[in-house]
Short mmCIF file of C-alpha atoms in Angstrom, two decimals:
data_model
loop_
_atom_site.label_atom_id
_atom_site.label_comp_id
_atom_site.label_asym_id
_atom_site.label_seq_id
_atom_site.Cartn_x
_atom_site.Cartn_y
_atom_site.Cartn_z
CA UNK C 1 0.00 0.00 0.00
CA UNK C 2 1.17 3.42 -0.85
CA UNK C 3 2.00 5.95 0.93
CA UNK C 4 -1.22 8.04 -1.26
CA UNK C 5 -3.65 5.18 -0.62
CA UNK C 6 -2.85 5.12 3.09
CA UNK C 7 -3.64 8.81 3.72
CA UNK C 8 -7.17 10.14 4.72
CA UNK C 9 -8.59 11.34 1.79
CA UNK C 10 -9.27 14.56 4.02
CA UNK C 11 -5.56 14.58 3.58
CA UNK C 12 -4.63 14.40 -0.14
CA UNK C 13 -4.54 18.14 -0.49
CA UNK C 14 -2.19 18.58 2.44
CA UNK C 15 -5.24 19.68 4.45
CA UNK C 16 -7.60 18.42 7.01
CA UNK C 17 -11.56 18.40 7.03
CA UNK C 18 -11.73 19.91 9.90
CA UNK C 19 -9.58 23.22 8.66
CA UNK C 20 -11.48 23.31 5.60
CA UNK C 21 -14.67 23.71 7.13
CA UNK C 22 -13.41 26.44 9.76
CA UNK C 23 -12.01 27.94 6.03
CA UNK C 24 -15.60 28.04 4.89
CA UNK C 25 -17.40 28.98 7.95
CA UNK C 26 -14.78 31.94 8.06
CA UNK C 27 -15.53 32.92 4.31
CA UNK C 28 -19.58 32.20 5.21
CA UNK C 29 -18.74 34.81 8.37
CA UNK C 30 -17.45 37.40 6.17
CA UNK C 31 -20.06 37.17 3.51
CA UNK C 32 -22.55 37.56 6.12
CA UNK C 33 -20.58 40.57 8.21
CA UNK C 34 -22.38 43.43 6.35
CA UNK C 35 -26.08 42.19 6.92
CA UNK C 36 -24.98 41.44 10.42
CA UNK C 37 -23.75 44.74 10.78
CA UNK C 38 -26.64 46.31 8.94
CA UNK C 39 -28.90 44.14 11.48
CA UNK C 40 -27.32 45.57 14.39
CA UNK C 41 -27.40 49.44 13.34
CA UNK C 42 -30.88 49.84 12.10
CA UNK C 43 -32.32 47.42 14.01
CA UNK C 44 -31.04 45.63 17.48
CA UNK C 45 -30.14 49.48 18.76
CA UNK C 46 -33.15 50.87 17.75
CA UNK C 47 -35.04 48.12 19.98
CA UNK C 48 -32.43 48.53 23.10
CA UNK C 49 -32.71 52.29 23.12
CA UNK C 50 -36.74 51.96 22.65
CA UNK C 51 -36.81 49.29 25.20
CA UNK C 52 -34.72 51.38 27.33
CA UNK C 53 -36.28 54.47 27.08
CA UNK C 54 -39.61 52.53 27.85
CA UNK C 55 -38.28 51.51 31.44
CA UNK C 56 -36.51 54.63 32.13
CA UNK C 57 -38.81 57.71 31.19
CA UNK C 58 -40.06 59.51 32.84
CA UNK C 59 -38.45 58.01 36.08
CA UNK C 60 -36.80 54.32 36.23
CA UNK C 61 -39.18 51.68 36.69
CA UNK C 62 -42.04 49.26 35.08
CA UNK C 63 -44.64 51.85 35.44
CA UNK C 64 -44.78 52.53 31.87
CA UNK C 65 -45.91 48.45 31.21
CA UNK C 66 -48.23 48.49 34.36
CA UNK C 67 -49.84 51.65 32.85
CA UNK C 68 -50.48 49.58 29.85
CA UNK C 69 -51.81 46.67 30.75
CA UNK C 70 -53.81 48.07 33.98
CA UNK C 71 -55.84 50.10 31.83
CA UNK C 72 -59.11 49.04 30.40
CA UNK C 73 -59.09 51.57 27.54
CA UNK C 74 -55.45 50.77 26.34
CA UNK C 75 -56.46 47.12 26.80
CA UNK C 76 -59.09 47.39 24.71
CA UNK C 77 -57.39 48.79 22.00
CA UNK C 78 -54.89 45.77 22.58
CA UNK C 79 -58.26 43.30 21.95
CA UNK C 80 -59.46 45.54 19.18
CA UNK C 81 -55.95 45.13 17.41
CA UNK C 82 -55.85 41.47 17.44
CA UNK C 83 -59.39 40.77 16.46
CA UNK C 84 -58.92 43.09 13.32
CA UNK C 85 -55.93 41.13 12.96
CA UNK C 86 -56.68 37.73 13.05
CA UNK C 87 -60.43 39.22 10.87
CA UNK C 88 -58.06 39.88 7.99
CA UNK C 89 -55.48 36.56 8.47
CA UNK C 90 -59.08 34.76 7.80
CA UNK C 91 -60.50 36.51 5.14
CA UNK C 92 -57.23 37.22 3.29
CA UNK C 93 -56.79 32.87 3.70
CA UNK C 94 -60.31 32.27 2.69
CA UNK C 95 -59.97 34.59 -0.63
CA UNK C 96 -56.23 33.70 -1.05
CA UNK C 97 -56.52 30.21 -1.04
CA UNK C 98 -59.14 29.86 -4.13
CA UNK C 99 -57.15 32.75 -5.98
CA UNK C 100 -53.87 30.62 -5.30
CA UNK C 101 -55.28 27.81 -6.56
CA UNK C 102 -56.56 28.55 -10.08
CA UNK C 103 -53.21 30.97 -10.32
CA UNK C 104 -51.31 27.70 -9.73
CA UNK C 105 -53.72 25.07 -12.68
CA UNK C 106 -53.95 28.28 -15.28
CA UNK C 107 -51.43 27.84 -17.81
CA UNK C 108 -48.77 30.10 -17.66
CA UNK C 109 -49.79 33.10 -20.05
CA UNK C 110 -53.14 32.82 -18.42
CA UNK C 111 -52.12 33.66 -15.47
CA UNK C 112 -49.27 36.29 -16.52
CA UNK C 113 -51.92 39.11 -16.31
CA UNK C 114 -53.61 38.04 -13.16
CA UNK C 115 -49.82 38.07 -11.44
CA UNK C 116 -49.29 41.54 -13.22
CA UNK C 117 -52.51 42.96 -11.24
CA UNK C 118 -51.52 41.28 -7.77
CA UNK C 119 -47.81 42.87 -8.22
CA UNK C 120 -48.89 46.18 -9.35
CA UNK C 121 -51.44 46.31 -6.31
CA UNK C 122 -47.97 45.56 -3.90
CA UNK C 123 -46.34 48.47 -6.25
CA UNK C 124 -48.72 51.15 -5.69
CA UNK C 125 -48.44 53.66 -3.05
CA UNK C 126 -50.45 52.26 0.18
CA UNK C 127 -51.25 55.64 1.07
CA UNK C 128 -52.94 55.84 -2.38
CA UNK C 129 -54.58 52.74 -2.38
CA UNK C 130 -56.16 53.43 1.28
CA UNK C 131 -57.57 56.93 -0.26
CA UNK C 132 -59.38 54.55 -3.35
CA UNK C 133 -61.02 53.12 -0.72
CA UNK C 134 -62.25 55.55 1.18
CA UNK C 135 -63.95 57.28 -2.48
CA UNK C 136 -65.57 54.09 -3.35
CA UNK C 137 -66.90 52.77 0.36
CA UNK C 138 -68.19 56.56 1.36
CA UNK C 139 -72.11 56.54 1.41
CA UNK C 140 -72.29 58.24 -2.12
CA UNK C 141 -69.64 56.21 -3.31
CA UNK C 142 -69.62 53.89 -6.45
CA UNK C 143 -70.48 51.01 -4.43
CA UNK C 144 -73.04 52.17 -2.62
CA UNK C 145 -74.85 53.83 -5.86
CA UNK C 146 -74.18 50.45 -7.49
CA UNK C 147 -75.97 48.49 -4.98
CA UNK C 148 -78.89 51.25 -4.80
CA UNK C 149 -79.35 51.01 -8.58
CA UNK C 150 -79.85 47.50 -8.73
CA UNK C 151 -82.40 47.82 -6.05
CA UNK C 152 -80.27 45.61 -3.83
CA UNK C 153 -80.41 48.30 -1.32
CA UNK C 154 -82.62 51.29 -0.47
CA UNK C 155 -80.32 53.04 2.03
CA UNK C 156 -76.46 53.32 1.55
CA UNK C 157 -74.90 51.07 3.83
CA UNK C 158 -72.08 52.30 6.61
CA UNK C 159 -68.87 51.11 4.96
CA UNK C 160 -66.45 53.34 6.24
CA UNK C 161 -65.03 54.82 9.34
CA UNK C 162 -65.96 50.95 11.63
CA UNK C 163 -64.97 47.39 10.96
CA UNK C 164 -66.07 46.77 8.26
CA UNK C 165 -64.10 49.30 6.30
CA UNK C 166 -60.99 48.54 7.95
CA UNK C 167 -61.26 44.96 7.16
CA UNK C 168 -62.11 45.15 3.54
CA UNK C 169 -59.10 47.72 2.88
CA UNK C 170 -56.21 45.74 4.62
CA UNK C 171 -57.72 42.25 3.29
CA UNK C 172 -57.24 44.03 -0.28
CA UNK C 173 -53.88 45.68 0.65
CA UNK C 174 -52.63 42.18 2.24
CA UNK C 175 -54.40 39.70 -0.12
CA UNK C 176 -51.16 39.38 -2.30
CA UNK C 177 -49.13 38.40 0.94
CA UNK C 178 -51.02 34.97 1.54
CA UNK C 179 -51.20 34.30 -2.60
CA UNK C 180 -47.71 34.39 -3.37
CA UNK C 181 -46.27 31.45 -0.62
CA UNK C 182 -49.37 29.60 -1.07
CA UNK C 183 -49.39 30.02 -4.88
CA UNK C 184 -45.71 28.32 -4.47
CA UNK C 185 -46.40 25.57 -2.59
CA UNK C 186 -49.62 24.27 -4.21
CA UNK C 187 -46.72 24.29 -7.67
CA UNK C 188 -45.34 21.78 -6.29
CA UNK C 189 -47.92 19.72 -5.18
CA UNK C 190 -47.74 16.43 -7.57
CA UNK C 191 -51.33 16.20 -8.92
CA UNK C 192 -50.93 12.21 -9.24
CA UNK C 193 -51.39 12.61 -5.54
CA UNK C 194 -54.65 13.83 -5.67
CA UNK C 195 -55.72 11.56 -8.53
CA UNK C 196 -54.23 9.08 -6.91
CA UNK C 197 -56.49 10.02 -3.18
CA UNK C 198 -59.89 9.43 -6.15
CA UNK C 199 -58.63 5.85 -7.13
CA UNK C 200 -58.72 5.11 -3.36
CA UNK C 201 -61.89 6.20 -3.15
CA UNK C 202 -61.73 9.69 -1.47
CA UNK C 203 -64.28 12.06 -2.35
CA UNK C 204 -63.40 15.93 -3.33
CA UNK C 205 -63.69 16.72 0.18
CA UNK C 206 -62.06 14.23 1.58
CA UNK C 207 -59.44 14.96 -0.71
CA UNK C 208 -59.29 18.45 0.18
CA UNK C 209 -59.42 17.96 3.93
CA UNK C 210 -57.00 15.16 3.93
CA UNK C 211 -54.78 15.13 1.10
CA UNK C 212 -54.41 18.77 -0.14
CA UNK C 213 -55.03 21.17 2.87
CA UNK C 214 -52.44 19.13 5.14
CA UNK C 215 -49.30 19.61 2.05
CA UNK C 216 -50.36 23.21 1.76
CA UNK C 217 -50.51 23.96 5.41
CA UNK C 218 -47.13 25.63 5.67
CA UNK C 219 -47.80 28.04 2.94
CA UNK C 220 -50.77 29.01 4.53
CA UNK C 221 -49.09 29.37 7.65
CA UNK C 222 -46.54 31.57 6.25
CA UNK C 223 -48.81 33.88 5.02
CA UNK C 224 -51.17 34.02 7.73
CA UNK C 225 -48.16 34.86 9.70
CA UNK C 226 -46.81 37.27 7.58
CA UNK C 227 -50.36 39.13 7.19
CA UNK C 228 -51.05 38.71 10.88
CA UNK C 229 -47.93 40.37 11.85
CA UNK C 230 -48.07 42.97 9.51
CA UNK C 231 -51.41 43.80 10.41
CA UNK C 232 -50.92 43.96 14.26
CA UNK C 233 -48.43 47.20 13.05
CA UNK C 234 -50.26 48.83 10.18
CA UNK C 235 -51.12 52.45 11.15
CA UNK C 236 -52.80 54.20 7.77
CA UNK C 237 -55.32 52.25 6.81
CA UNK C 238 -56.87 51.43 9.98
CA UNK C 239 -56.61 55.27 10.86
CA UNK C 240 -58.36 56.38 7.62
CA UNK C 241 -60.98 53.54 7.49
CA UNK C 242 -61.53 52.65 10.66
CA UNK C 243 -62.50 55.99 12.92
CA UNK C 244 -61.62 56.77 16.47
CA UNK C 245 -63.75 53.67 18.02
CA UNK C 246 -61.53 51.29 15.83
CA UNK C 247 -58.22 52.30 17.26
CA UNK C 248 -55.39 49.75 16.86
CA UNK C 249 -51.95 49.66 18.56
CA UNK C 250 -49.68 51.30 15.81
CA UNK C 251 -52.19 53.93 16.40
CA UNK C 252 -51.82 54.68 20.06
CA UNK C 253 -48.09 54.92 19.59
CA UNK C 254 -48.43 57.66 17.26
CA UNK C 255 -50.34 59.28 19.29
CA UNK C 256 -48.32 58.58 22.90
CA UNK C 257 -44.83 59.55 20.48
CA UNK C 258 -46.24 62.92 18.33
CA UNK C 259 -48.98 63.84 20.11
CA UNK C 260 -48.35 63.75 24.06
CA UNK C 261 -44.58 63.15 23.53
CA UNK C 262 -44.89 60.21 25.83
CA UNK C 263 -41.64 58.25 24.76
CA UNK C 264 -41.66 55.90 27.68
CA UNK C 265 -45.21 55.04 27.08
CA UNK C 266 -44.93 54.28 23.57
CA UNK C 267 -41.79 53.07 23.95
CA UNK C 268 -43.72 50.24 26.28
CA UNK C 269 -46.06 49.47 23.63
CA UNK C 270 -44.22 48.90 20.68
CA UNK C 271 -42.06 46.64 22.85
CA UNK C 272 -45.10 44.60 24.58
CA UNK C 273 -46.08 44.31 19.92
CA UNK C 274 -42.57 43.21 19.17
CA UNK C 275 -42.62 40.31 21.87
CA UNK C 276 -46.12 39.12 20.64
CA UNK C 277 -44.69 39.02 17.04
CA UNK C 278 -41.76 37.24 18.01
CA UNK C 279 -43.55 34.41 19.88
CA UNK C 280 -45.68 34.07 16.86
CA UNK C 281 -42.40 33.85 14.97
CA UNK C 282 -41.35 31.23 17.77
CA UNK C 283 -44.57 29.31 17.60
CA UNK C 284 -44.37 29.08 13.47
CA UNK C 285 -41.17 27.49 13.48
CA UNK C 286 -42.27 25.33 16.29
CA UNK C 287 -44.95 23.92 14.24
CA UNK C 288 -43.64 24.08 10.95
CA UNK C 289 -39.83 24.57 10.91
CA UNK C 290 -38.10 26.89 8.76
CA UNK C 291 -39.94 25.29 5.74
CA UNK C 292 -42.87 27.15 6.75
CA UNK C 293 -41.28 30.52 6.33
CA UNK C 294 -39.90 29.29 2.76
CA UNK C 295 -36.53 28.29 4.12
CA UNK C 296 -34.95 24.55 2.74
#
């Protein structure tokens, strides 16, 4: 046996396994350096000097969190921001879903245009998008005269400035989050699986409930997440839709931050928001892994 042949083959390059992965994970460190460092600057001391100020101003303590969740007002608006939330996570799945679907059997140029729409909706200026709304769900709006033309109605119905406003203009503005992860995974999805669920005798809602809605379960996950999340934090459209009585957290700390100059206070609340979205971050990759957020 040669000397060659007796070597590790680790070893045939004059260099170890284990020094050529502490060469890669040192080449991986520095390609990763600058979003680390970006992370750090715009974002981790941001949330220490926030979190900071929250238990410091106006004198060191917890009073700032105790204020919070003592009151029954500020609680409410707590309640009221998670209900609209998890509203719009439903009805963005239950219209996403269907819209998903026939995106992902359409052939290719058939659904070019409908993608085209669903992008150019992301592209356009929210702040623009959230004024549309407001024109065409205002009691002499287009919908309203639509609905009292065809005799469907006889009164114009109250579709702004209360739920029901809010929740129809951030189910539009979010609708393209849930149909883009869920259009992906249903793509994959083989359909000799589901042809194969009718051989063995599974009917179309057995096949749904059993077969299909279990292999897209972490797309929809990811986008309810995703929509969930960005809904506990949106501030325009539930200001502009929604009215005083429909109040939602991004919206108090406006108003603790440029109206009463209340740092500590709003400092407190975007804090107690950014542990409630990373325990739903936590609890997604708990169930689901980092497959569910569209990692391999």
């Amino acid at each position: 046996m040669t000397s060659i042949e007796a070597a590790p083959i680790g070893r045939r390059d004059g260099r170890s396994r284990p020094a050529v992965s502490a060469v890669r994970r040192g080449r991986s460190f520095r390609l990763l350096l600058p979003a680390l460092v970006l992370l750090v600057v715009f974002f981790a001391l941001p949330v220490i000097a926030l979190l900071l100020r929250s238990v410091l101003e106006p004198s060191p303590g917890l009073q700032n969190y105790a204020a919070l969740l003592g009151s029954t007002t500020y609680l409410r608006i707590f309640l009221n921001t998670f209900e609209v939330s998890a509203l719009v996570t439903l009805v963005s799945l239950l219209i996403g879903f269907p819209v998903a679907w026939t995106l992902a059997i359409l052939p290719r140029a058939a659904a070019a245009p409908v993608f085209a729409i669903l992008l150019l909706s992301m592209w356009t200026n929210l702040l623009t998008r959230t004024y549309a709304w407001m024109v065409l769900l205002q009691r002499t709006g287009l919908i309203n005269k639509t609905l009292m033309g065809l005799g469907l109605i006889h009164e114009p119905l109250p579709l702004v400035n209360n739920l029901v406003g809010v929740t129809i203009g951030m189910t539009y503005i979010m609708l393209p989050f849930v149909v883009l992860p869920l259009y992906g995974v249903i793509r994959k999805i083989d359909p000799a699986i589901l042809q194969a669920a009718a051989l063995c005798g599974a009917t179309r809602f057995q096949a749904l409930v059993r077969v299909l809605l279990p292999l897209v379960a972490p797309g929809m996950a990811a986008g309810a997440l995703m929509v969930f999340v960005m809904s506990l934090g949106y501030f325009v459209t539930p200001a502009l839709l929604g009215g005083t009585a429909n109040m939602m957290l991004a919206e108090l700390i406006a108003q603790f931050v440029q109206s009463l100059v209340n740092w500590g206070m709003g400092g407190a609340a975007a804090f107690v928001l950014l542990v409630v979205t990373l325990g739903l971050y936590a609890l997604q990759l708990r169930l689901f892994g980092a497959t569910g957020l569209g990692g391999r």
